[in-house]
């Protein structure tokens, strides 16, 4: 795949699925999802999340896929071609991606720090997993290690973007299935740890009294984040698809894979939280501190831990590259900037904000560091960045995308594209049209507004 004049196409459907799933599966599934499920009530959150993915997630993904394949353009160019007045929606997505990437690369760096930790000094990691995690983030002073690894991760992301993504797409064919199988194995081990049944109970017990506006908005934002929706990444990926590819089955496969990975991670980490008593709060050490208890309980745990963090790193970099590609190709294709220069400039800004993110994690316990907005305590560059993207910008991007497809471009055009103009079946075409036109904009819009009006608690 490349972004030359004669736009290339994915060589195979598998290539596309791996790239789209590679973008979707990442830190969102393994690092974020378990923490949100834990904070928002376990079982009830899971059900809300699954409903949102099944109804809203799949329809927004289909909407993005059809826009991309119809136009064969990047997110901004694609929407402009369909209706020039709406191209700013693509621009908003680019901005959202940029903000996400600032902290995404830092957390990707954490995974690298843990690869090295498991290879060189596993005894220290295991002696006090929480202290090790907080130590990385600067509990004992300046978080130098986290900042250096964040830089390395960002550098690798930029390097891959400047040298082409073909290599990591090939590696995905092997590493993604390994990640999938490893997660299943670790999930089984975590669930059979002494004390894990309480965690399992927490994830399976459905108590809807824990569900409030915050939980619903969290589930919605998490679904968009996890599926890489609401910021044009899937528009761009689908723009490389040929008209023979079946968008209906691709949507189903990518959404299912992504959700399974999140569920595996949730059912691995939450039981481990209960079994080990390590429940990291803010700063989200869920995929880091908590899992030490699982690796310690496995023969060859040091190797398995190292493998896990390597695969987490890989999953993260297939996501970070998908975002950076969007930002850079926008500046190059739409603003006529030079590619290498753009990459360097964008990376520098990304890193500066990323440093502020990590410093926020390091110093968030300092009294007075918080500010309170609408009843929520936030650190400007810490959880504020996440709230801004997950609770506002991604839902807004998805809202605008579905509104655009439902009311401006038209659901009939989208369905024609989804079926390849009659080549493949789309049994749910009618419900899709109804959801995109009415359910998505109303539900997403209402949740965004409710979140603003009623305020939100921290989670
Ligand atoms: N979906 C990715 C993850 O779960 C993150 C991402 C968000 C990638 C938005 C692209 C766009 O980690």
XYZ file of C-alpha atoms and ligand atoms in Angstrom:
471
model
C 0.000 0.000 0.000
C 1.326 3.482 -0.734
C 0.132 7.013 -1.169
C 1.432 7.724 -4.637
C -0.497 9.382 -7.441
C -1.770 6.092 -8.784
C -3.112 4.952 -5.496
C -2.174 1.381 -4.786
C -4.678 -1.116 -3.509
C -4.392 -3.751 -0.872
C -3.036 -6.915 -2.476
C -5.548 -9.078 -0.688
C -8.543 -8.921 1.570
C -6.407 -10.442 4.296
C -3.941 -7.570 3.949
C -6.708 -5.074 4.479
C -8.224 -6.912 7.424
C -4.822 -7.148 9.074
C -4.141 -3.459 8.581
C -7.553 -2.346 9.779
C -7.471 -4.784 12.693
C -3.855 -3.750 13.345
C -5.013 -0.165 13.696
C -7.952 -1.166 15.885
C -6.219 -3.606 18.214
C -3.809 -1.728 20.419
C -3.368 -0.069 23.775
C -7.064 0.783 23.701
C -8.025 -2.864 24.069
C -5.377 -4.050 26.475
C -4.416 -1.016 28.524
C -7.561 1.132 28.498
C -10.501 -1.268 28.278
C -9.909 -3.275 31.471
C -9.436 -0.089 33.494
C -12.687 1.380 32.227
C -14.610 -1.864 32.790
C -13.227 -1.991 36.316
C -14.092 1.619 37.097
C -17.549 1.567 35.523
C -19.082 -1.433 37.226
C -17.852 -4.591 35.476
C -20.685 -6.662 33.989
C -23.133 -3.858 33.311
C -20.402 -1.874 31.546
C -19.582 -4.914 29.406
C -23.167 -5.217 28.253
C -23.427 -1.530 27.418
C -20.115 -1.726 25.604
C -21.182 -4.740 23.540
C -24.470 -3.109 22.568
C -22.658 0.074 21.554
C -20.165 -1.863 19.423
C -22.892 -3.966 17.799
C -25.158 -1.046 16.931
C -23.093 2.144 16.821
C -19.570 0.804 16.268
C -20.371 -1.403 13.280
C -22.508 1.254 11.598
C -19.929 4.022 12.026
C -17.242 1.691 10.707
C -19.362 0.830 7.693
C -20.040 4.538 7.111
C -16.291 5.273 7.167
C -15.454 2.298 4.933
C -17.973 3.326 2.302
C -16.767 6.955 2.245
C -13.169 5.784 1.850
C -13.692 3.219 -0.875
C -16.082 5.397 -2.830
C -13.596 8.237 -3.127
C -10.160 6.577 -2.809
C -8.953 9.632 -0.905
C -7.633 10.538 2.561
C -10.234 11.541 5.152
C -10.353 15.244 4.272
C -10.168 14.757 0.509
C -12.771 12.009 0.660
C -15.409 14.063 2.429
C -14.585 17.081 0.260
C -15.202 15.034 -2.871
C -18.632 14.002 -1.609
C -19.549 17.460 -0.351
C -17.000 20.277 -0.234
C -18.704 22.073 2.630
C -18.061 19.143 4.971
C -14.360 18.576 4.523
C -13.657 20.167 7.918
C -15.084 17.018 9.507
C -12.038 15.172 8.178
C -9.849 17.974 9.556
C -11.366 17.578 12.990
C -10.471 13.883 12.868
C -6.858 14.713 12.039
C -6.700 16.998 15.076
C -8.204 14.291 17.291
C -5.676 11.752 16.066
C -2.857 14.143 16.719
C -3.947 14.650 20.339
C -4.340 10.898 20.867
C -0.915 10.240 19.468
C 0.726 12.614 21.961
C -0.055 10.281 24.850
C -0.322 7.061 22.852
C 3.392 7.153 22.057
C 4.244 7.679 25.713
C 2.255 4.621 26.770
C 3.747 2.656 23.854
C 7.078 3.554 25.460
C 5.907 1.972 28.724
C 5.490 -1.334 26.887
C 9.086 -1.076 25.653
C 10.302 -0.244 29.148
C 8.612 -3.422 30.351
C 10.148 -5.560 27.594
C 13.542 -4.458 28.825
C 12.489 -4.825 32.477
C 11.401 -8.431 31.921
C 14.623 -9.275 30.117
C 17.117 -7.621 32.431
C 15.590 -7.215 35.855
C 12.492 -9.312 36.312
C 13.115 -9.765 40.036
C 12.717 -6.035 40.631
C 9.548 -5.945 38.532
C 8.061 -8.785 40.546
C 9.314 -7.726 43.988
C 6.872 -4.831 44.083
C 4.984 -4.470 40.782
C 3.212 -1.260 41.710
C 6.401 0.400 42.916
C 8.107 -0.617 39.680
C 5.317 0.907 37.630
C 5.244 4.119 39.624
C 9.024 4.240 39.602
C 8.930 4.283 35.788
C 6.548 7.217 35.998
C 8.824 9.159 38.286
C 7.611 8.299 41.780
C 11.226 8.580 42.910
C 12.008 11.728 40.995
C 12.101 12.759 37.378
C 10.456 10.168 35.040
C 13.486 9.966 32.788
C 12.999 6.321 31.778
C 9.403 6.845 30.660
C 10.394 9.935 28.685
C 13.242 8.183 26.922
C 11.155 5.139 25.980
C 8.328 7.417 24.853
C 10.821 9.078 22.525
C 12.051 5.724 21.210
C 8.477 4.621 20.492
C 7.688 7.863 18.700
C 10.914 7.613 16.725
C 10.041 4.081 15.596
C 6.536 5.179 14.609
C 7.961 8.028 12.531
C 10.644 5.759 11.072
C 8.041 3.260 9.891
C 5.954 6.038 8.351
C 8.949 7.383 6.461
C 10.091 3.937 5.242
C 6.713 2.368 4.426
C 4.399 0.126 6.385
C 4.765 -2.993 4.202
C 7.183 -4.611 6.664
C 4.939 -4.376 9.698
C 1.947 -5.486 7.666
C 3.839 -8.695 6.856
C 4.819 -9.151 10.500
C 1.182 -8.702 11.496
C 0.246 -11.943 9.759
C 2.347 -13.816 12.302
C 2.330 -11.618 15.391
C -1.378 -10.792 15.565
C -2.454 -14.453 15.750
C 0.251 -15.078 18.386
C -1.071 -12.157 20.451
C -4.567 -13.541 20.142
C -3.558 -17.008 21.354
C -1.330 -15.660 24.133
C -4.183 -13.530 25.449
C -6.474 -16.549 25.589
C -3.837 -18.516 27.503
C -3.157 -15.683 29.930
C -6.865 -15.130 30.425
C -7.311 -18.766 31.427
C -4.332 -18.586 33.800
C -5.526 -15.316 35.373
C -9.022 -16.690 35.901
C -7.680 -19.735 37.710
C -5.461 -17.801 40.144
C -6.530 -18.115 43.766
C -8.940 -15.292 44.493
C -9.635 -14.620 40.808
C -13.216 -15.864 41.017
C -14.203 -12.666 42.770
C -12.941 -10.711 39.766
C -14.725 -13.037 37.420
C -17.874 -12.481 39.443
C -17.339 -8.723 39.143
C -17.129 -8.986 35.351
C -20.157 -11.266 35.081
C -22.405 -9.686 37.666
C -24.728 -7.233 35.974
C -25.852 -4.400 38.187
C -27.321 -1.584 36.144
C -27.385 0.756 39.117
C -23.673 1.328 38.406
C -24.530 2.751 34.997
C -24.795 6.523 34.749
C -24.050 9.093 32.064
C -20.346 8.810 32.751
C -20.363 5.049 32.246
C -22.300 5.292 28.983
C -20.130 8.066 27.619
C -17.035 6.150 28.708
C -18.273 3.033 26.881
C -19.062 5.068 23.786
C -15.711 6.858 23.717
C -13.926 3.593 24.445
C -15.705 1.862 21.554
C -14.681 4.585 19.095
C -11.138 4.661 20.424
C -10.808 0.909 20.303
C -12.280 0.524 16.824
C -10.240 3.498 15.511
C -13.414 5.361 14.580
C -14.426 9.002 14.539
C -11.192 10.357 13.156
C -10.992 9.159 9.594
C -8.419 6.374 9.957
C -10.833 3.801 8.586
C -11.803 6.171 5.752
C -8.164 6.326 4.745
C -7.641 2.560 5.018
C -10.731 1.755 2.986
C -9.566 4.205 0.330
C -6.993 1.584 -0.653
C -9.606 -1.135 -1.131
C -10.614 -2.380 -4.556
C -14.229 -2.658 -5.582
C -14.084 -6.464 -5.264
C -13.629 -6.393 -1.512
C -16.644 -7.135 0.608
C -17.148 -4.247 3.021
C -19.915 -6.034 4.900
C -17.815 -9.003 5.961
C -14.752 -6.801 6.554
C -16.725 -4.632 8.974
C -17.997 -7.680 10.829
C -14.552 -9.260 11.051
C -12.682 -6.153 12.219
C -15.303 -5.272 14.846
C -15.426 -8.848 16.129
C -11.655 -9.260 16.355
C -11.195 -5.960 18.133
C -13.944 -6.676 20.632
C -12.687 -10.178 21.341
C -9.234 -8.829 22.147
C -10.754 -6.280 24.537
C -12.813 -8.989 26.221
C -9.812 -11.311 26.555
C -7.825 -8.468 28.091
C -10.670 -7.608 30.459
C -11.106 -11.205 31.582
C -7.367 -11.505 32.021
C -6.706 -8.300 33.929
C -9.751 -7.859 36.199
C -9.534 -11.342 37.749
C -5.815 -10.635 38.200
C -6.676 -7.392 40.001
C -8.738 -9.328 42.519
C -6.239 -12.170 42.818
C -3.208 -9.935 43.319
C -4.817 -6.970 45.027
C -2.994 -4.677 42.587
C -5.570 -2.176 41.355
C -3.776 0.746 39.829
C -5.837 3.896 39.907
C -5.158 6.864 37.733
C -2.170 6.511 35.502
C -3.680 3.195 34.505
C -1.100 0.542 35.249
C -3.650 -2.133 34.427
C -1.696 -3.877 31.696
C 1.526 -3.262 33.549
C 1.568 -3.559 37.352
C -1.383 -5.938 37.689
C -0.153 -8.546 35.246
C 3.039 -9.236 37.187
C 0.938 -11.499 39.425
C -0.091 -13.579 36.409
C 3.408 -13.930 34.952
C 4.840 -14.850 38.354
C 2.382 -17.752 38.511
C 3.431 -19.242 35.151
C 6.409 -21.488 34.479
C 8.696 -19.469 32.238
C 6.825 -16.364 33.313
C 9.776 -14.144 32.578
C 9.776 -15.188 28.929
C 5.996 -15.081 28.648
C 5.981 -11.588 30.173
C 8.608 -10.402 27.755
C 6.682 -11.893 24.839
C 3.477 -10.256 26.053
C 5.043 -6.779 26.232
C 6.670 -7.260 22.871
C 3.306 -8.114 21.332
C 1.666 -5.216 23.180
C 4.344 -2.951 21.761
C 3.720 -4.356 18.293
C -0.044 -3.927 18.599
C 0.551 -0.347 19.761
C 2.853 0.516 16.886
C 0.430 -0.781 14.243
C -2.081 1.644 15.779
C 0.237 4.622 16.232
C 1.450 4.370 12.637
C -2.161 4.382 11.411
C -2.742 7.683 13.194
C 0.536 9.336 12.216
C 0.019 8.345 8.582
C -3.313 10.199 8.699
C -1.763 13.371 10.102
C 1.217 13.384 7.761
C -0.651 12.486 4.581
C -3.165 15.225 5.371
C -0.425 17.856 5.665
C 1.345 16.552 2.573
C -1.636 15.908 0.304
C -3.864 18.764 1.422
C -1.413 21.453 2.498
C 1.360 20.673 0.023
C 4.017 20.297 2.710
C 7.172 18.296 2.199
C 6.871 14.779 3.658
C 10.146 14.361 5.572
C 10.036 17.883 7.023
C 6.412 17.428 8.039
C 7.241 14.187 9.782
C 10.016 15.793 11.812
C 7.939 18.831 12.752
C 4.893 16.824 13.712
C 7.033 14.449 15.774
C 8.635 17.299 17.713
C 5.271 18.783 18.686
C 3.928 15.329 19.517
C 6.844 14.708 21.792
C 6.593 18.013 23.633
C 2.950 17.400 24.499
C 3.816 13.769 25.304
C 6.424 14.913 27.813
C 3.800 17.082 29.493
C 1.507 14.026 29.626
C 4.110 11.903 31.355
C 5.012 14.705 33.745
C 1.309 14.957 34.599
C 1.339 11.280 35.525
C 4.460 11.780 37.591
C 3.303 14.764 39.557
C -0.423 14.189 39.782
C -0.271 13.419 43.472
C 1.113 16.822 44.260
C -1.584 18.871 46.009
C -2.806 21.769 43.938
C -1.760 20.128 40.698
C -5.370 19.346 39.913
C -7.904 21.713 38.546
C -11.572 21.018 38.775
C -13.762 21.337 35.686
C -17.435 20.579 35.898
C -16.869 18.623 39.083
C -14.100 16.474 37.599
C -10.544 16.808 38.723
C -8.174 16.895 35.806
C -4.536 17.461 35.122
C -4.254 19.568 32.009
C -1.991 17.296 30.034
C -2.803 14.070 31.846
C -6.320 12.756 31.867
C -7.536 15.990 30.259
C -6.127 14.888 26.894
C -7.904 11.570 27.225
C -11.192 13.141 28.256
C -11.005 15.610 25.420
C -10.505 12.886 22.821
C -12.584 10.037 24.261
C -15.487 11.960 25.690
C -15.759 14.768 23.196
C -13.758 14.677 19.986
C -14.162 11.008 18.994
C -17.922 10.949 19.707
C -18.230 14.274 17.889
C -16.305 12.897 14.901
C -18.543 9.817 14.799
C -21.659 11.959 15.190
C -20.645 14.157 12.265
C -19.679 11.163 10.123
C -23.032 9.457 10.588
C -24.926 12.713 10.170
C -22.991 13.314 6.982
C -23.747 9.849 5.602
C -27.348 9.816 6.836
C -28.405 13.272 5.749
C -25.899 14.754 3.306
C -24.304 12.025 1.207
C -27.276 9.711 1.663
C -27.688 6.181 2.989
C -28.552 4.829 -0.465
C -25.149 5.901 -1.789
C -23.472 4.355 1.227
C -25.392 1.089 0.826
C -24.593 0.943 -2.906
C -20.928 1.201 -2.024
C -21.279 -1.335 0.817
C -22.710 -3.924 -1.568
C -20.209 -3.094 -4.292
C -23.179 -1.985 -6.414
C -24.984 -5.264 -5.967
C -21.978 -7.573 -6.069
C -22.279 -8.752 -2.480
C -25.142 -9.175 -0.049
C -25.905 -6.792 2.792
C -28.744 -8.412 4.704
C -28.841 -5.631 7.286
C -28.899 -2.773 4.762
C -32.257 -1.418 5.955
C -31.398 -1.438 9.665
C -28.018 0.101 8.747
C -29.717 2.990 6.962
C -32.057 3.554 9.890
C -29.257 3.423 12.450
C -26.958 5.773 10.540
C -29.719 8.257 9.873
C -31.496 8.297 13.222
C -30.085 6.146 16.010
C -26.419 7.114 15.715
C -26.746 10.901 15.511
C -29.483 11.041 18.139
C -27.859 8.641 20.573
C -24.328 9.980 20.191
C -25.523 13.597 20.247
C -27.665 13.000 23.322
C -24.853 11.309 25.207
C -22.368 14.090 24.399
C -24.857 16.720 25.578
C -25.857 14.742 28.673
C -22.204 14.438 29.606
C -21.793 18.197 29.380
C -25.002 19.105 31.144
C -24.955 16.627 33.988
C -21.240 16.663 34.543
C -19.195 13.544 34.881
C -17.350 11.744 37.549
C -13.808 10.653 37.129
C -13.180 7.140 35.874
N -7.710 1.707 18.113
C -6.407 1.921 18.658
C -6.286 1.170 19.977
O -7.220 0.580 20.436
C -6.092 3.372 18.856
C -6.507 4.242 17.732
C -7.466 5.204 17.933
C -5.958 4.068 16.471
C -7.911 5.991 16.899
C -6.380 4.850 15.411
C -7.353 5.798 15.626
O -5.281 1.158 20.581
